[in-house]
Amino acid sequence: MDLSKYLLAFLVGGMLCVIAQIFIDRTSVTPARILVTYVTSGVFLTGLGLYEPLKELAGAGATVPLTGFGYSLAKGVEKAVDERGVIGAFTGGLTATAGGIAAALCFGFLAALLFRSRQKP
């Protein structure tokens, strides 16, 4: 594989993370709202047809951050609506992202079993 693909993935993914970190450091917006904004912006950009070219350009640099999760949700809904009609609007997003959601639940459960929770100072 060409080294420029790795560099583009690193730069795009890194810039998405830098933008979020600037919002966290410089504004009073909570990290949870920033995360939700990233997911919804991924859905919105996919709906406008702008996220697909970014995904083609940056690969994992565009699909791994939370905007990529929004992209996956939107693509799942789009595919399910084509296959099942209106009911696909309700089921497509969960079907397309079920693997990631299941992994997050399993790893969260394992972390809860292995580590003790405590208050931050």
PDB file of C-alpha atoms in Angstrom:
ATOM      1  CA  MET A   1       0.000   0.000   0.000  1.00  0.00           C
ATOM      2  CA  ASP A   2       1.113   3.509  -0.762  1.00  0.00           C
ATOM      3  CA  LEU A   3       2.479   5.488   2.195  1.00  0.00           C
ATOM      4  CA  SER A   4       0.421   8.534   1.183  1.00  0.00           C
ATOM      5  CA  LYS A   5      -2.811   6.658   2.042  1.00  0.00           C
ATOM      6  CA  TYR A   6      -1.561   6.167   5.606  1.00  0.00           C
ATOM      7  CA  LEU A   7      -0.542   9.802   5.822  1.00  0.00           C
ATOM      8  CA  LEU A   8      -3.941  11.006   4.579  1.00  0.00           C
ATOM      9  CA  ALA A   9      -5.772   8.749   7.043  1.00  0.00           C
ATOM     10  CA  PHE A  10      -3.599  10.054   9.883  1.00  0.00           C
ATOM     11  CA  LEU A  11      -4.066  13.698   8.890  1.00  0.00           C
ATOM     12  CA  VAL A  12      -7.839  13.552   8.413  1.00  0.00           C
ATOM     13  CA  GLY A  13      -8.468  11.500  11.547  1.00  0.00           C
ATOM     14  CA  GLY A  14      -6.044  13.687  13.480  1.00  0.00           C
ATOM     15  CA  MET A  15      -7.728  16.886  12.347  1.00  0.00           C
ATOM     16  CA  LEU A  16     -11.127  15.586  13.438  1.00  0.00           C
ATOM     17  CA  CYS A  17      -9.661  14.847  16.864  1.00  0.00           C
ATOM     18  CA  VAL A  18      -7.878  18.226  17.039  1.00  0.00           C
ATOM     19  CA  ILE A  19     -11.113  20.069  16.272  1.00  0.00           C
ATOM     20  CA  ALA A  20     -12.924  18.192  19.047  1.00  0.00           C
ATOM     21  CA  GLN A  21     -10.083  18.854  21.494  1.00  0.00           C
ATOM     22  CA  ILE A  22     -10.142  22.583  20.708  1.00  0.00           C
ATOM     23  CA  PHE A  23     -13.872  22.641  21.435  1.00  0.00           C
ATOM     24  CA  ILE A  24     -13.298  20.825  24.726  1.00  0.00           C
ATOM     25  CA  ASP A  25     -10.453  23.140  25.785  1.00  0.00           C
ATOM     26  CA  ARG A  26     -11.742  26.498  24.556  1.00  0.00           C
ATOM     27  CA  THR A  27     -15.521  26.372  24.958  1.00  0.00           C
ATOM     28  CA  SER A  28     -17.991  25.450  27.661  1.00  0.00           C
ATOM     29  CA  VAL A  29     -19.613  22.826  25.436  1.00  0.00           C
ATOM     30  CA  THR A  30     -19.593  19.462  27.188  1.00  0.00           C
ATOM     31  CA  PRO A  31     -17.702  16.547  25.632  1.00  0.00           C
ATOM     32  CA  ALA A  32     -20.968  14.594  25.349  1.00  0.00           C
ATOM     33  CA  ARG A  33     -22.489  17.324  23.187  1.00  0.00           C
ATOM     34  CA  ILE A  34     -19.384  17.429  21.018  1.00  0.00           C
ATOM     35  CA  LEU A  35     -19.603  13.661  20.503  1.00  0.00           C
ATOM     36  CA  VAL A  36     -23.286  13.874  19.577  1.00  0.00           C
ATOM     37  CA  THR A  37     -22.487  16.739  17.201  1.00  0.00           C
ATOM     38  CA  TYR A  38     -19.829  14.609  15.525  1.00  0.00           C
ATOM     39  CA  VAL A  39     -22.222  11.691  14.997  1.00  0.00           C
ATOM     40  CA  THR A  40     -25.018  13.907  13.658  1.00  0.00           C
ATOM     41  CA  SER A  41     -22.612  15.794  11.400  1.00  0.00           C
ATOM     42  CA  GLY A  42     -21.512  12.446   9.943  1.00  0.00           C
ATOM     43  CA  VAL A  43     -25.156  11.633   9.202  1.00  0.00           C
ATOM     44  CA  PHE A  44     -25.797  15.115   7.791  1.00  0.00           C
ATOM     45  CA  LEU A  45     -22.705  15.100   5.552  1.00  0.00           C
ATOM     46  CA  THR A  46     -23.614  11.619   4.305  1.00  0.00           C
ATOM     47  CA  GLY A  47     -27.108  12.837   3.436  1.00  0.00           C
ATOM     48  CA  LEU A  48     -25.603  15.695   1.439  1.00  0.00           C
ATOM     49  CA  GLY A  49     -23.255  13.284  -0.345  1.00  0.00           C
ATOM     50  CA  LEU A  50     -20.126  14.935   1.071  1.00  0.00           C
ATOM     51  CA  TYR A  51     -18.871  12.203   3.393  1.00  0.00           C
ATOM     52  CA  GLU A  52     -18.401   9.503   0.745  1.00  0.00           C
ATOM     53  CA  PRO A  53     -15.608  11.424  -1.054  1.00  0.00           C
ATOM     54  CA  LEU A  54     -13.920  12.065   2.309  1.00  0.00           C
ATOM     55  CA  LYS A  55     -14.134   8.347   3.108  1.00  0.00           C
ATOM     56  CA  GLU A  56     -12.637   7.474  -0.267  1.00  0.00           C
ATOM     57  CA  LEU A  57      -9.819   9.972   0.272  1.00  0.00           C
ATOM     58  CA  ALA A  58      -8.934   9.211   3.903  1.00  0.00           C
ATOM     59  CA  GLY A  59     -10.148   5.637   4.462  1.00  0.00           C
ATOM     60  CA  ALA A  60      -9.952   4.750   8.165  1.00  0.00           C
ATOM     61  CA  GLY A  61      -9.114   8.373   8.987  1.00  0.00           C
ATOM     62  CA  ALA A  62     -12.720   9.196   8.118  1.00  0.00           C
ATOM     63  CA  THR A  63     -14.503   6.010   9.200  1.00  0.00           C
ATOM     64  CA  VAL A  64     -12.957   5.406  12.636  1.00  0.00           C
ATOM     65  CA  PRO A  65     -13.854   8.737  14.353  1.00  0.00           C
ATOM     66  CA  LEU A  66     -17.420   9.348  15.486  1.00  0.00           C
ATOM     67  CA  THR A  67     -18.303  11.075  12.236  1.00  0.00           C
ATOM     68  CA  GLY A  68     -17.707   7.676  10.649  1.00  0.00           C
ATOM     69  CA  PHE A  69     -20.244   6.139  13.033  1.00  0.00           C
ATOM     70  CA  GLY A  70     -22.776   8.688  11.775  1.00  0.00           C
ATOM     71  CA  TYR A  71     -21.808   7.763   8.215  1.00  0.00           C
ATOM     72  CA  SER A  72     -22.420   4.069   8.999  1.00  0.00           C
ATOM     73  CA  LEU A  73     -25.811   4.857  10.521  1.00  0.00           C
ATOM     74  CA  ALA A  74     -26.884   6.878   7.484  1.00  0.00           C
ATOM     75  CA  LYS A  75     -25.662   4.269   4.986  1.00  0.00           C
ATOM     76  CA  GLY A  76     -27.451   1.523   6.926  1.00  0.00           C
ATOM     77  CA  VAL A  77     -30.701   3.475   6.881  1.00  0.00           C
ATOM     78  CA  GLU A  78     -30.312   4.229   3.183  1.00  0.00           C
ATOM     79  CA  LYS A  79     -29.778   0.546   2.343  1.00  0.00           C
ATOM     80  CA  ALA A  80     -32.640  -0.655   4.573  1.00  0.00           C
ATOM     81  CA  VAL A  81     -35.084   1.885   3.143  1.00  0.00           C
ATOM     82  CA  ASP A  82     -34.217   0.677  -0.360  1.00  0.00           C
ATOM     83  CA  GLU A  83     -34.798  -2.948   0.698  1.00  0.00           C
ATOM     84  CA  ARG A  84     -37.725  -2.682   3.159  1.00  0.00           C
ATOM     85  CA  GLY A  85     -39.310   0.727   2.655  1.00  0.00           C
ATOM     86  CA  VAL A  86     -40.266   3.025   5.519  1.00  0.00           C
ATOM     87  CA  ILE A  87     -39.627   0.420   8.235  1.00  0.00           C
ATOM     88  CA  GLY A  88     -35.970   0.451   7.151  1.00  0.00           C
ATOM     89  CA  ALA A  89     -35.676   4.010   8.458  1.00  0.00           C
ATOM     90  CA  PHE A  90     -36.130   2.597  11.957  1.00  0.00           C
ATOM     91  CA  THR A  91     -34.080  -0.599  11.644  1.00  0.00           C
ATOM     92  CA  GLY A  92     -31.286   0.173   9.176  1.00  0.00           C
ATOM     93  CA  GLY A  93     -29.034   2.213  11.441  1.00  0.00           C
ATOM     94  CA  LEU A  94     -28.995  -0.386  14.197  1.00  0.00           C
ATOM     95  CA  THR A  95     -28.502  -3.247  11.762  1.00  0.00           C
ATOM     96  CA  ALA A  96     -25.536  -1.528  10.110  1.00  0.00           C
ATOM     97  CA  THR A  97     -23.818  -0.660  13.386  1.00  0.00           C
ATOM     98  CA  ALA A  98     -24.775  -3.689  15.480  1.00  0.00           C
ATOM     99  CA  GLY A  99     -21.221  -5.079  15.545  1.00  0.00           C
ATOM    100  CA  GLY A 100     -19.745  -1.853  16.886  1.00  0.00           C
ATOM    101  CA  ILE A 101     -22.519  -1.400  19.436  1.00  0.00           C
ATOM    102  CA  ALA A 102     -22.160  -5.001  20.646  1.00  0.00           C
ATOM    103  CA  ALA A 103     -18.383  -4.625  20.965  1.00  0.00           C
ATOM    104  CA  ALA A 104     -18.771  -1.400  22.949  1.00  0.00           C
ATOM    105  CA  LEU A 105     -21.198  -3.091  25.341  1.00  0.00           C
ATOM    106  CA  CYS A 106     -18.969  -6.143  25.804  1.00  0.00           C
ATOM    107  CA  PHE A 107     -15.787  -4.134  26.373  1.00  0.00           C
ATOM    108  CA  GLY A 108     -17.613  -1.773  28.728  1.00  0.00           C
ATOM    109  CA  PHE A 109     -18.888  -4.748  30.720  1.00  0.00           C
ATOM    110  CA  LEU A 110     -15.402  -6.285  30.870  1.00  0.00           C
ATOM    111  CA  ALA A 111     -13.909  -2.988  32.013  1.00  0.00           C
ATOM    112  CA  ALA A 112     -16.548  -2.762  34.757  1.00  0.00           C
ATOM    113  CA  LEU A 113     -15.658  -6.269  35.929  1.00  0.00           C
ATOM    114  CA  LEU A 114     -11.896  -5.747  35.856  1.00  0.00           C
ATOM    115  CA  PHE A 115     -11.558  -2.254  37.306  1.00  0.00           C
ATOM    116  CA  ARG A 116     -12.945  -0.477  40.337  1.00  0.00           C
ATOM    117  CA  SER A 117     -14.732   2.800  39.836  1.00  0.00           C
ATOM    118  CA  ARG A 118     -13.731   5.781  41.928  1.00  0.00           C
ATOM    119  CA  GLN A 119     -14.357   9.506  42.103  1.00  0.00           C
ATOM    120  CA  LYS A 120     -12.001  11.769  40.219  1.00  0.00           C
ATOM    121  CA  PRO A 121     -10.208  14.288  42.444  1.00  0.00           C
TER     122      PRO A 121
END
